[in-house]
mmCIF file of C-alpha atoms in Angstrom:
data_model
loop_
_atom_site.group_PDB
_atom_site.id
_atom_site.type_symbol
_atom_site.label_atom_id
_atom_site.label_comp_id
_atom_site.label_asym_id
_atom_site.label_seq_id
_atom_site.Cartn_x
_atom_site.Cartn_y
_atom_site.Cartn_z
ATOM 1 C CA UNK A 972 69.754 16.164 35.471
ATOM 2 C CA UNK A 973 67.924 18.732 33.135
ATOM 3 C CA UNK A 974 64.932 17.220 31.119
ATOM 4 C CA UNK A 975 65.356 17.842 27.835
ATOM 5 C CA UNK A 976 62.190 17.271 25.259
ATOM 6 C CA UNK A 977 59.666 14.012 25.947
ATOM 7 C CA UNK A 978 60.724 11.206 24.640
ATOM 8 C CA UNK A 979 58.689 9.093 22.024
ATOM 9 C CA UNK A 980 58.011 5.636 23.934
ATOM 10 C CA UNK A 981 58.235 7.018 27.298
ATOM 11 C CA UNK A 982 55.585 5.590 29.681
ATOM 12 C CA UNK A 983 52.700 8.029 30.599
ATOM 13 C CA UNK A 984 50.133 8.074 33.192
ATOM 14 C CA UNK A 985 46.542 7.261 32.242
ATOM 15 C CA UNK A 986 44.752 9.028 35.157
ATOM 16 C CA UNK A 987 41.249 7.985 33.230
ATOM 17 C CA UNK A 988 42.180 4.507 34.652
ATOM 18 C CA UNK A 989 41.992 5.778 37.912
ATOM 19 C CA UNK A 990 39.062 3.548 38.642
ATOM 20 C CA UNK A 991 41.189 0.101 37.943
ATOM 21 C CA UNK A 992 43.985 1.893 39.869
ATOM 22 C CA UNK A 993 42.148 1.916 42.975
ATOM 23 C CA UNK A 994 40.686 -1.452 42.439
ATOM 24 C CA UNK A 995 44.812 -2.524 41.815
ATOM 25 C CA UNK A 996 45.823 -1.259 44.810
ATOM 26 C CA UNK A 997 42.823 -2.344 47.195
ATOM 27 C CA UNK A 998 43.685 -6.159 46.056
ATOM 28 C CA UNK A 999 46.908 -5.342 46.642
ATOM 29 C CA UNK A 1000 46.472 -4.257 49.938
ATOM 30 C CA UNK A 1001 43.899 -7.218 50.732
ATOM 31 C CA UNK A 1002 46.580 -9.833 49.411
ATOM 32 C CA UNK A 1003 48.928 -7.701 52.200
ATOM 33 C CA UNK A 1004 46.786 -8.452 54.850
ATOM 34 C CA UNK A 1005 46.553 -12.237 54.159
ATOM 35 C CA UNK A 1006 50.324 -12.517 54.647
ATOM 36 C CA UNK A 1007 50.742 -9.879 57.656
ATOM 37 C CA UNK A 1008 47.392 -12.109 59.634
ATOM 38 C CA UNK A 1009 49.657 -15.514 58.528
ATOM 39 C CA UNK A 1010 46.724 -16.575 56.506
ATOM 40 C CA UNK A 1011 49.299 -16.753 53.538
ATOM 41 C CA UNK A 1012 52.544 -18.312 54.602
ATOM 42 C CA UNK A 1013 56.266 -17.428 53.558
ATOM 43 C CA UNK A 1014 59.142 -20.263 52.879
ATOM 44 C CA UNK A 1015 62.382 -19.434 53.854
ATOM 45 C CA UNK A 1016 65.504 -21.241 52.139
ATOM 46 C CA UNK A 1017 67.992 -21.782 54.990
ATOM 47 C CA UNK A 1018 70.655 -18.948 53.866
ATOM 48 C CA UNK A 1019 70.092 -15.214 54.154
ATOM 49 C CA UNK A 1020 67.544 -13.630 51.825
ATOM 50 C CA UNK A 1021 68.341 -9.717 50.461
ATOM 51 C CA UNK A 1022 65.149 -8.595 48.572
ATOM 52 C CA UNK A 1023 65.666 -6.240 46.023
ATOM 53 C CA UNK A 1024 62.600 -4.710 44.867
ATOM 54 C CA UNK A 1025 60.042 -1.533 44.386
ATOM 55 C CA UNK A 1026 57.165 -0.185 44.733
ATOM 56 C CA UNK A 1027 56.558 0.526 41.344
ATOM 57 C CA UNK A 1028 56.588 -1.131 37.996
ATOM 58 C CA UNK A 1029 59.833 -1.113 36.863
ATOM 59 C CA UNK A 1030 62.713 1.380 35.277
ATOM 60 C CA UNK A 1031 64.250 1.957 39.345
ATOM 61 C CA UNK A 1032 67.558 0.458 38.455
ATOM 62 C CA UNK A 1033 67.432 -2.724 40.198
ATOM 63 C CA UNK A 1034 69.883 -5.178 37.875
ATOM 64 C CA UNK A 1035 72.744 -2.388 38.563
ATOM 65 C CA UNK A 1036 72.196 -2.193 42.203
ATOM 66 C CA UNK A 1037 71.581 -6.000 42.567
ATOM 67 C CA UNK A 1038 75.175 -5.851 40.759
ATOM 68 C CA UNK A 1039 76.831 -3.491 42.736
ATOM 69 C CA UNK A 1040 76.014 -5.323 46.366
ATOM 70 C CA UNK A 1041 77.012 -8.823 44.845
ATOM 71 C CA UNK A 1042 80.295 -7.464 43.605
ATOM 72 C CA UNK A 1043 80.200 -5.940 47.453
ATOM 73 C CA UNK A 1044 79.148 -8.927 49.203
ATOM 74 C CA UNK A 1045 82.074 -10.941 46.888
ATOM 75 C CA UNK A 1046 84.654 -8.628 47.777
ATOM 76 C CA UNK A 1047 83.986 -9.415 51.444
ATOM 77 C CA UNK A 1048 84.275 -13.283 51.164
ATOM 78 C CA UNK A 1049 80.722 -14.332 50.257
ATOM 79 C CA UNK A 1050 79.400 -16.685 47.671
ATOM 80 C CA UNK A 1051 76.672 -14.610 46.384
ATOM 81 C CA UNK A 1052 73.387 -16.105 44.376
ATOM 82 C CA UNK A 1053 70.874 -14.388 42.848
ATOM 83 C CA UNK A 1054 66.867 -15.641 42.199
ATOM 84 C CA UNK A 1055 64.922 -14.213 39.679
ATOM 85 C CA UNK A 1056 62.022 -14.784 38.175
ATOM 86 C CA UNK A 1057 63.283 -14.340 34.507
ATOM 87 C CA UNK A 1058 61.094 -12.369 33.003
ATOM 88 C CA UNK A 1059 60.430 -12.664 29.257
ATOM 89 C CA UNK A 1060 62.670 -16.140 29.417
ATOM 90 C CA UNK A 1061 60.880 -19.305 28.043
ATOM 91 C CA UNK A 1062 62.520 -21.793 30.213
ATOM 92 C CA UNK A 1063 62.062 -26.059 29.376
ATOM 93 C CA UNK A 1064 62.429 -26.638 33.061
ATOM 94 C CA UNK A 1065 61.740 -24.634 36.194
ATOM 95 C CA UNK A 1066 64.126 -23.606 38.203
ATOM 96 C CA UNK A 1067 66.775 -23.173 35.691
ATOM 97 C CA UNK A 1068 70.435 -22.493 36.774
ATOM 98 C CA UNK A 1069 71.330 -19.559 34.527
ATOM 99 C CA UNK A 1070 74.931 -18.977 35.526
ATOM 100 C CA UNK A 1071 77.747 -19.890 37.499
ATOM 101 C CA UNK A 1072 81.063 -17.835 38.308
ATOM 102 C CA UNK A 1073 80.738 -15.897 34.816
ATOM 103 C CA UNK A 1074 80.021 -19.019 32.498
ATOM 104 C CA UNK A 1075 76.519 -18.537 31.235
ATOM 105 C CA UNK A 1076 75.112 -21.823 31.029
ATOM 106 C CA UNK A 1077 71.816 -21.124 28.840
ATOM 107 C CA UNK A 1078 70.981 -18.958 26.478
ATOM 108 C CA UNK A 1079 69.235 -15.756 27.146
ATOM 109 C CA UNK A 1080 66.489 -16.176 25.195
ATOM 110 C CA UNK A 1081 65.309 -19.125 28.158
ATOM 111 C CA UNK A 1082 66.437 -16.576 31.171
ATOM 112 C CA UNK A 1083 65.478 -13.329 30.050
ATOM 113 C CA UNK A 1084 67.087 -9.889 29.859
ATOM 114 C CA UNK A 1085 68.452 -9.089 33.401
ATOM 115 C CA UNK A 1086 69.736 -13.161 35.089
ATOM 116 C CA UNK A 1087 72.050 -12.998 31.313
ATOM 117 C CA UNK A 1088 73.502 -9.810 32.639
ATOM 118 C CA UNK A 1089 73.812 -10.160 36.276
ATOM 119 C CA UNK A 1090 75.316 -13.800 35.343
ATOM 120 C CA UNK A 1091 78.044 -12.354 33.811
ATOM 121 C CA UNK A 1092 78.745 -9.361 36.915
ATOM 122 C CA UNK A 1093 81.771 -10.265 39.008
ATOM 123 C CA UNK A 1094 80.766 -11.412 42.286
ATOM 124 C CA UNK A 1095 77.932 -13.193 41.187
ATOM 125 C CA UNK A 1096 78.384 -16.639 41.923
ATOM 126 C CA UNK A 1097 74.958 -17.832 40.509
ATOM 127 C CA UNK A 1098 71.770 -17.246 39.172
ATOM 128 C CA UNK A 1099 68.877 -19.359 39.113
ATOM 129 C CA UNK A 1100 65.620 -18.242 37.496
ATOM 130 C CA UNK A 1101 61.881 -19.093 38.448
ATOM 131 C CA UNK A 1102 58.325 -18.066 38.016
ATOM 132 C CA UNK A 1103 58.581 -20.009 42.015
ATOM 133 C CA UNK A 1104 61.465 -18.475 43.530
ATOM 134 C CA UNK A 1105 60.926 -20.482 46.639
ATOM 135 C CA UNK A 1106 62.081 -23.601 44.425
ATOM 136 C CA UNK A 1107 64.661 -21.378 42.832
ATOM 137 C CA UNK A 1108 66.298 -20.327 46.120
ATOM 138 C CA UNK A 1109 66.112 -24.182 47.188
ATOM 139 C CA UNK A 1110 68.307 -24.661 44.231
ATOM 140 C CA UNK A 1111 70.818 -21.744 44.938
ATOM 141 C CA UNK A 1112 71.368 -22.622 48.687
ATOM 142 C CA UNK A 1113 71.978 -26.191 47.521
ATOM 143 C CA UNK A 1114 74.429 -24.987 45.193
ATOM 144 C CA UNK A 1115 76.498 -23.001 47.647
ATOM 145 C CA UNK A 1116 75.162 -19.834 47.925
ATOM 146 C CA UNK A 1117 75.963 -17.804 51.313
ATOM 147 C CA UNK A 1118 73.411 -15.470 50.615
ATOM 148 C CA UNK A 1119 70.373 -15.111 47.999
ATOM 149 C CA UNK A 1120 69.613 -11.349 46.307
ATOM 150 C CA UNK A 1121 66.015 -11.797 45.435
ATOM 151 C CA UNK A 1122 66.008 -9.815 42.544
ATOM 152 C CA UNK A 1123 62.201 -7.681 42.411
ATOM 153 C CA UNK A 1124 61.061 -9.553 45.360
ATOM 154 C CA UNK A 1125 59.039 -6.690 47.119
ATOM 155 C CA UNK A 1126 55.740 -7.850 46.318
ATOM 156 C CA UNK A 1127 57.073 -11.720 46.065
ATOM 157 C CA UNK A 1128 56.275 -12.512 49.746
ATOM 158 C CA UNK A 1129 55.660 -16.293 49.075
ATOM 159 C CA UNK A 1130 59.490 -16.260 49.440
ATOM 160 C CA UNK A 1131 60.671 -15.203 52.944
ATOM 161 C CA UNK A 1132 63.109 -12.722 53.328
ATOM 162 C CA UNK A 1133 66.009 -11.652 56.201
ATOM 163 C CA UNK A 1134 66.329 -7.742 54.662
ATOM 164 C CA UNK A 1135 63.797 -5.732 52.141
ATOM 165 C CA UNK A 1136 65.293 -3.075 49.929
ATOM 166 C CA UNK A 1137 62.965 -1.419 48.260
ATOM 167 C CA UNK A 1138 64.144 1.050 45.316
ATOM 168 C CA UNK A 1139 62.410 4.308 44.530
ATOM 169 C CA UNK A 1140 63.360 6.910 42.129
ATOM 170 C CA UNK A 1141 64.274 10.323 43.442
ATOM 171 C CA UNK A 1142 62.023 12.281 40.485
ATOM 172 C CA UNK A 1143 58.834 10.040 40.848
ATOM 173 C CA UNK A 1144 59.261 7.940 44.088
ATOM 174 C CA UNK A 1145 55.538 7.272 44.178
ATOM 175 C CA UNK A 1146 54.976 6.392 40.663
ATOM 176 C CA UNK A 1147 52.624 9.369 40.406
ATOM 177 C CA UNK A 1148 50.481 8.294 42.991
ATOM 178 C CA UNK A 1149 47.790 5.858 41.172
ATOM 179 C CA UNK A 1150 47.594 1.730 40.891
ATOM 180 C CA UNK A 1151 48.819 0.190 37.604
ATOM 181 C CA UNK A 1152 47.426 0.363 34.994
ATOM 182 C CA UNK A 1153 46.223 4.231 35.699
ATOM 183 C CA UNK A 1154 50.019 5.063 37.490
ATOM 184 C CA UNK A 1155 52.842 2.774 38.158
ATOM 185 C CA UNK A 1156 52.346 1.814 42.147
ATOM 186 C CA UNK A 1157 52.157 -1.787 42.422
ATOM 187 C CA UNK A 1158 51.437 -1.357 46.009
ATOM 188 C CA UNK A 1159 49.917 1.679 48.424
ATOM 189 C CA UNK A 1160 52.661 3.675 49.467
ATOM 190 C CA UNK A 1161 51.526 1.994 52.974
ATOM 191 C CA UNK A 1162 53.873 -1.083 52.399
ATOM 192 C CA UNK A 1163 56.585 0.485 52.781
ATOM 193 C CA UNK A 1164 56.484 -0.027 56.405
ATOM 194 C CA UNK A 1165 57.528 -3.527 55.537
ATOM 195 C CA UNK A 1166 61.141 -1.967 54.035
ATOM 196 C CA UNK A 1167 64.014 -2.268 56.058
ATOM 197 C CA UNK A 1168 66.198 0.112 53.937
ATOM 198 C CA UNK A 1169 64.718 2.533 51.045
ATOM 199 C CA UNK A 1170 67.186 3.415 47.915
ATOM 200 C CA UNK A 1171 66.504 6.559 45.770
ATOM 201 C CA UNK A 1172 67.841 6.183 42.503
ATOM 202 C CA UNK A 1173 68.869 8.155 39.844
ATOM 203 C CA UNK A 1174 69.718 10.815 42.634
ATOM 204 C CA UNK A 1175 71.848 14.070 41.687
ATOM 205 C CA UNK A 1176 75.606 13.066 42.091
ATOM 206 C CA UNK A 1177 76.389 15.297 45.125
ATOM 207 C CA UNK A 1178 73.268 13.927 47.149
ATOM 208 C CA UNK A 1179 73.967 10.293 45.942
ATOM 209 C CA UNK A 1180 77.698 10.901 47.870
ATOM 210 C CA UNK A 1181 76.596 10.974 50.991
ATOM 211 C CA UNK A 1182 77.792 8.630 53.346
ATOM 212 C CA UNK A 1183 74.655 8.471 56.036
ATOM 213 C CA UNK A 1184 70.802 8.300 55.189
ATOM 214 C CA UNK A 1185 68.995 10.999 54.612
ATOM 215 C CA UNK A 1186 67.638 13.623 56.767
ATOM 216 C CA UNK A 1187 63.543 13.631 55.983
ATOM 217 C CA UNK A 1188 63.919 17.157 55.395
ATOM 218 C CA UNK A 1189 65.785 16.292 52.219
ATOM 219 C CA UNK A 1190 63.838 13.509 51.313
ATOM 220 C CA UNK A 1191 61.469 14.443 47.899
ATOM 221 C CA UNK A 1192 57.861 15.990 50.169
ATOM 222 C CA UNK A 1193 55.251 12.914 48.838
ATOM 223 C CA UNK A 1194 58.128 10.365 50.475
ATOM 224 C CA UNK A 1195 58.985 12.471 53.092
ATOM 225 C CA UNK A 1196 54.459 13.021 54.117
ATOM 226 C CA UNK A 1197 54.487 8.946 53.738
ATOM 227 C CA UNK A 1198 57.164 8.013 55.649
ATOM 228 C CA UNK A 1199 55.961 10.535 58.523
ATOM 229 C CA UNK A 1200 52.694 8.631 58.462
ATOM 230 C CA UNK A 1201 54.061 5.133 59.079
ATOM 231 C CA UNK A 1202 54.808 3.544 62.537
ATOM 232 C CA UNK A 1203 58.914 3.442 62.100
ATOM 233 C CA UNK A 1204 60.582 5.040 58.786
ATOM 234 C CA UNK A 1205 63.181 3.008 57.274
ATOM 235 C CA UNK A 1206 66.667 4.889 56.461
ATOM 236 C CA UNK A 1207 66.508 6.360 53.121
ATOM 237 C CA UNK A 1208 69.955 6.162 50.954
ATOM 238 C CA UNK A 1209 70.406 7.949 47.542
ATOM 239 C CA UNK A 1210 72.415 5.736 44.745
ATOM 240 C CA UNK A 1211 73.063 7.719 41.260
ATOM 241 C CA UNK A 1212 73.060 5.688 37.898
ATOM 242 C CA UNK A 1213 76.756 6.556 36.729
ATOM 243 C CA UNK A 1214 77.998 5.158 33.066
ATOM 244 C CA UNK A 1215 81.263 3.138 33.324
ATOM 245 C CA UNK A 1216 81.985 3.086 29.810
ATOM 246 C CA UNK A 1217 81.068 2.375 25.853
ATOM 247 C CA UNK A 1218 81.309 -1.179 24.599
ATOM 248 C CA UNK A 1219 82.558 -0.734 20.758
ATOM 249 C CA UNK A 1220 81.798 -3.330 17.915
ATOM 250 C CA UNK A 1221 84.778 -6.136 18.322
ATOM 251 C CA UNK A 1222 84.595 -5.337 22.289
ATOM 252 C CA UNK A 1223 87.077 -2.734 22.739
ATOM 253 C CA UNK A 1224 86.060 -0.089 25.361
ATOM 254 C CA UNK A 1225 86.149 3.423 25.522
ATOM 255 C CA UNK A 1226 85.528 5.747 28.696
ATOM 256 C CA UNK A 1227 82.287 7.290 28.444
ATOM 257 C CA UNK A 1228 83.553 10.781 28.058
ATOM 258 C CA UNK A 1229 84.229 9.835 24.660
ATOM 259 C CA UNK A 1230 80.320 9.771 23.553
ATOM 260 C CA UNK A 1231 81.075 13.554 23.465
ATOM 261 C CA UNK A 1232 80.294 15.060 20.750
ATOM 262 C CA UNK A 1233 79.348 11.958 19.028
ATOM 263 C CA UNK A 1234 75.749 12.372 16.492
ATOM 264 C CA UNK A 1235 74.054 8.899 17.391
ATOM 265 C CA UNK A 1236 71.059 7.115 17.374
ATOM 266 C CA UNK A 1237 69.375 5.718 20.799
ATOM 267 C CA UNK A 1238 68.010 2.343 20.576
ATOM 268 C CA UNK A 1239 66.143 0.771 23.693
ATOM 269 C CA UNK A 1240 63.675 -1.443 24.517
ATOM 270 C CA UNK A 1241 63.536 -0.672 28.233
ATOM 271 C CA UNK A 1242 60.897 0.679 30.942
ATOM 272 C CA UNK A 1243 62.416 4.053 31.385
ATOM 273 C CA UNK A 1244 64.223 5.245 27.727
ATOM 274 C CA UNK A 1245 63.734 8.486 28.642
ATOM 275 C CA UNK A 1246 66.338 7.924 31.203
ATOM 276 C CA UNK A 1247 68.855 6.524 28.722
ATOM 277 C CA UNK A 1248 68.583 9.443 26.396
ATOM 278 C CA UNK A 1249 69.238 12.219 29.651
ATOM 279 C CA UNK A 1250 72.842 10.239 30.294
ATOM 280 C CA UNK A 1251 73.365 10.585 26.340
ATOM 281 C CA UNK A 1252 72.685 14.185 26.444
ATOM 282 C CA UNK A 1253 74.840 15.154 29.748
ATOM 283 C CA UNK A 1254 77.551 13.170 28.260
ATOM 284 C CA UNK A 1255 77.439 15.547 25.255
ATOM 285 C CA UNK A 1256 76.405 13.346 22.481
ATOM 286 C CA UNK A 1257 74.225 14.439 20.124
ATOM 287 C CA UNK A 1258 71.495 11.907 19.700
ATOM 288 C CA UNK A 1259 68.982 11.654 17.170
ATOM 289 C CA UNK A 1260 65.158 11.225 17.681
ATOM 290 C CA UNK A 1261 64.812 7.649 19.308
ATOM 291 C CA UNK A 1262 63.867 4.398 18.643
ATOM 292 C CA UNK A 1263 61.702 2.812 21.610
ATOM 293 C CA UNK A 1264 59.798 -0.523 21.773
ATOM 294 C CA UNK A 1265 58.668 -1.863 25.147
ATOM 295 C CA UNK A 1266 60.429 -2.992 27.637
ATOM 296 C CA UNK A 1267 61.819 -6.720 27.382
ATOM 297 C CA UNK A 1268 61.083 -6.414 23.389
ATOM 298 C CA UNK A 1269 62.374 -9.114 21.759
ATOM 299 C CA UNK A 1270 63.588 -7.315 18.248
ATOM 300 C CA UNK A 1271 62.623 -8.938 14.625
ATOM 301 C CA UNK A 1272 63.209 -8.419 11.380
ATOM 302 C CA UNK A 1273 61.379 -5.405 11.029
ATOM 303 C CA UNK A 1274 63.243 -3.667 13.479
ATOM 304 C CA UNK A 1275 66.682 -4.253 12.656
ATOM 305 C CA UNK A 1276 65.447 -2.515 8.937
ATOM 306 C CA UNK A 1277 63.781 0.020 10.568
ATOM 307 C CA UNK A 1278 67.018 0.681 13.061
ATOM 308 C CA UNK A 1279 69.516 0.220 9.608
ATOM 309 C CA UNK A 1280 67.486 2.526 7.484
ATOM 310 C CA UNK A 1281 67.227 5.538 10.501
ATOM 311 C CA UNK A 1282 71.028 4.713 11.025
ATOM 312 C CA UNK A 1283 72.291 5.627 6.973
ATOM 313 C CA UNK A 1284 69.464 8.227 6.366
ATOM 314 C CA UNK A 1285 71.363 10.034 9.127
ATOM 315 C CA UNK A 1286 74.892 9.212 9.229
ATOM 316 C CA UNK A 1287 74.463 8.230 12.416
ATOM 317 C CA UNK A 1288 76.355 5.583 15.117
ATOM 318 C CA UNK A 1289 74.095 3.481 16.975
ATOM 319 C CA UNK A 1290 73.924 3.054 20.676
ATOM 320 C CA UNK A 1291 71.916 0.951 22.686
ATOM 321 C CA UNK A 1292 71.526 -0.583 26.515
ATOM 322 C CA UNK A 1293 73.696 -3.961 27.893
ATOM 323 C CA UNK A 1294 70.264 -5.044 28.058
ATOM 324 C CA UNK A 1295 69.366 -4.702 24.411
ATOM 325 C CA UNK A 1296 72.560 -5.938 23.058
ATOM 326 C CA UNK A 1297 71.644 -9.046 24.258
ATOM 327 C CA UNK A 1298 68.427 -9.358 22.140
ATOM 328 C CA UNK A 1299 69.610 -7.125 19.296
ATOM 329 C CA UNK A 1300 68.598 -8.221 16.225
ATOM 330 C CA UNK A 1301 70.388 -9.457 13.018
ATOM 331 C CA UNK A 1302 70.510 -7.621 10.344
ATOM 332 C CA UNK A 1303 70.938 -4.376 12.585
ATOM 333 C CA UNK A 1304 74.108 -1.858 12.523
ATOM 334 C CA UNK A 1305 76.518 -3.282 15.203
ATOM 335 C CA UNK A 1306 75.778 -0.595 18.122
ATOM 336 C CA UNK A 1307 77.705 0.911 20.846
ATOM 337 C CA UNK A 1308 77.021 -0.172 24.107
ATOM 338 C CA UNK A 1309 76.325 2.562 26.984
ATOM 339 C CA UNK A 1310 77.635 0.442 30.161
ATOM 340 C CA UNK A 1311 75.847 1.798 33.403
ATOM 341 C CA UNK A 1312 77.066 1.303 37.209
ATOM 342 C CA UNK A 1313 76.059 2.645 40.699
ATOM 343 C CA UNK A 1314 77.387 5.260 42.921
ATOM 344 C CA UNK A 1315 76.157 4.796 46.375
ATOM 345 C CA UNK A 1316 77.997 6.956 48.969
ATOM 346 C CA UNK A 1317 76.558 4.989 51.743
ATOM 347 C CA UNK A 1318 77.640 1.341 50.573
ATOM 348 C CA UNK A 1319 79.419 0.531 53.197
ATOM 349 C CA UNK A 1320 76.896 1.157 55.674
ATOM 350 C CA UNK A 1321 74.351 -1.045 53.514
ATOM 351 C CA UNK A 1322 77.102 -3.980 52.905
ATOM 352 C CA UNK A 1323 78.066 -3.944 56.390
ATOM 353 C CA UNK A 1324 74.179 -4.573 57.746
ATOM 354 C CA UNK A 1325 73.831 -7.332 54.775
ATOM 355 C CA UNK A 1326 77.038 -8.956 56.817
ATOM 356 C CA UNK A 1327 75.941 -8.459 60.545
ATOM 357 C CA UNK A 1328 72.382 -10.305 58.897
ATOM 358 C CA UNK A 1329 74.334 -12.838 56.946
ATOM 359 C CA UNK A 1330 77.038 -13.712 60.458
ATOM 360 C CA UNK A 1331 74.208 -14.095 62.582
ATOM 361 C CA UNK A 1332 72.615 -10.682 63.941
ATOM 362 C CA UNK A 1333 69.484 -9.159 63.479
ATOM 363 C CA UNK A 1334 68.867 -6.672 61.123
ATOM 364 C CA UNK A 1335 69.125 -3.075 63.053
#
C-alpha cells in the first residue's frame, strides 16, 4: 500500500514524552511481574478463553479479526461468545448482555462501538460487555458459550486465558518503540513472550496469502531483533484488511470496486483514519481532504453541520466506517458505508489450534 499525503487527525508520536513513556512501560512491566510471581491471580471461566489483543494502543484491526474467527469457529459447530469491555458504552448494569444470535438487545450507545458490531457478525452467538470481564465471561459461559473471544484482552490478565493472540501491524509492529503517551506500546516489546500466536495486520495481499507462519527472515527487522531475543518465538501469521463492500443509504450494497472513480468525502472517528483513506485511494476513489475526530467520538450537532456543509461546498458523497455509522449524527448527509473483512491465508491452521484447545488438547 503506497502512502499517499498525511492525513489531518492521524495519531503522531510525541517523542518529548519520552520520559512518561519509560515510566509507562516500567509500571507496566512491574504490574507483569506481579502476575508471572502469582502475586496477582487470574480467574478462569470454565470454557476456553481466545484473547484477542495488542501490544499497542489501538487501530490493529481487532473487531474484524475477532469477526472472522467467530464466523470460523461457527462454521465448525461452536457456540461462540465474545467479552468486551465496551469501551465508550455507559452501561446501567455491569455485565450487560449486548447480543444474542444477531438480535441486538441494547442500544449502542450503553455497549459501545465494536460489541454493536461484532453482535450483529454471523457466528457470534453473544456478546457480553464489562469494565470486569471475569464477571462478563461468568455470564457468557452461563449462557452457552463453547468458547469466549476476549476481545483486547492482552494486557487484561485478571481474566485467565487458554490461547493469546496478540495483533501487530506489519508497518509499525512496535508502535514506534516508546510507552504511551510518548509512542503507542502499552507494554515492552518483552511481553510478547507471553503470545501464543502473533498476527500482522494490514499485511500486503500476496504475503497475507500464505498458508504457514512466517519465516523470521521475512518478518519486519524491529519484530524479527525482538522475537530473536525472547526464550521461544511464537508463529507469526500475516492477515490483510480487505473491503467486502459499500453499504448505500436504504441498505442496498454495492461491491467495493464500485467506489472507483467516485469524488467523496472520508468521515471517521477511528484510531487509525489514515488507514481508511489508503483503502479509499487504492480503490480509486477520489476523496476529499478528511474529516477526523478521535477515536470512539460520539458526533453532535456541530459535526453533522460541519460534515453537511464540507459535503455541498464540494459536491461530494459521503463515506464513513461500520463503526461510525453507528454513532453518526442527525442532521448529517446519509453516508456510504466502506464494509471491511480479513484475509488470512493461514486460517485454517489458526482455527484448527483454537479447536484442538477448545476439544481438550493443549495448545502446541
Amino acid at each position: 500500500m503506497t502512502p499517499g499525503p498525511p492525513v489531518p487527525g492521524a495519531r503522531r508520536p510525541l517523542p518529548w514524552l519520552a520520559p512518561l513513556g519509560r515510566l509507562w512501560l516500567a509500571a507496566a512491566r512491574g504490574r507483569g511481574w506481579l502476575y508471572d510471581a502469582g502475586i496477582l491471580r487470574s480467574e478462569h471461566p470454565g470454557v476456553p478463553v481466545v484473547s484477542v489483543g495488542n501490544l499497542v494502543a489501538g487501530g490493529t484491526g481487532k473487531t474484524p479479526l475477532v469477526a472472522w474467527l467467530a464466523e470460523g469457529l461457527a462454521d465448525r459447530g461452536l457456540r461462540v461468545g465474545v467479552v468486551s469491555r465496551g469501551h465508550g458504552g455507559k452501561r446501567p448494569v455491569e455485565p450487560l448482555l449486548v447480543g444474542r444470535d444477531g438480535e441486538l438487545l441494547v442500544e449502542p450507545d450503553l455497549s459501545g462501538d465494536e460489541p454493536t458490531l461484532l453482535a450483529d457478525r454471523p457466528g457470534v452467538h453473544l456478546v457480553v460487555v464489562g469494565k470486569d470481564r471475569r464477571a462478563a465471561a461468568r455470564v457468557a459461559a452461563r449462557e452457552g458459550a463453547q468458547v469466549i473471544l476476549l476481545d483486547d484482552g492482552f494486557q487484561h490478565r485478571r481474566l485467565a486465558r487458554d490461547l493469546d493472540l496478540v495483533l501487530l501491524d506489519w508497518a509499525d509492529p512496535l508502535g514506534g518503540g516508546r510507552g504511551l503517551p510518548a509512542g503507542w506500546l502499552r507494554e515492552p516489546p518483552s511481553a510478547l513472550a507471553r503470545a501464543d500466536v502473533l498476527v500482522l495486520t494490514r499485511a500486503p495481499r500476496d504475503v497475507a496469502s500464505r498458508r504457514e507462519p512466517l519465516p523470521a527472515r521475512e518478518l519486519p527487522p524491529a519484530l524479527a531483533t525482538v522475537l530473536a531475543g525472547l526464550p521461544a518465538s511464537p508463529p507469526v501469521l500475516a492477515a490483510a484488511h480487505v473491503p467486502t463492500g459499500v453499504r448505500l443509504p436504504g441498505g442496498r450494497w454495492r461491491p467495493a470496486s464500485w467506489l472507483a472513480g467516485h469524488r467523496v468525502l472520508p468521515v471517521a472517528g477511528i484510531a487509525r483514519p489514515e488507514s481508511f483513506l489508503l483503502v479509499l485511494r487504492e480503490l480509486g476513489a477520489l476523496p476529499a481532504d478528511p474529516l477526523c475526530w478521535p477515536d470512539h467520538h460520539r458526533f453532535r450537532e456541530a459535526d453533522a453541520r460541519r460534515i453537511r456543509d464540507a459535503a455541498t461546498a464540494g459536491g461530494l458523497e459521503v463515506i464513513t466506517t461500520a463503526k461510525d455509522a453507528l454513532r453518526w449524527p442527525p442532521g448529517a448527509p446519509d453516508p456510504l458505508v466502506l464494509e471491511i473483512g480479513i484475509h488470512l491465508g493461514a486460517g485454517t491452521h489458526l482455527l484448527d489450534r483454537v479447536l484442538r484447545l477448545v476439544r481438550g488438547g493443549r495448545p502446541t
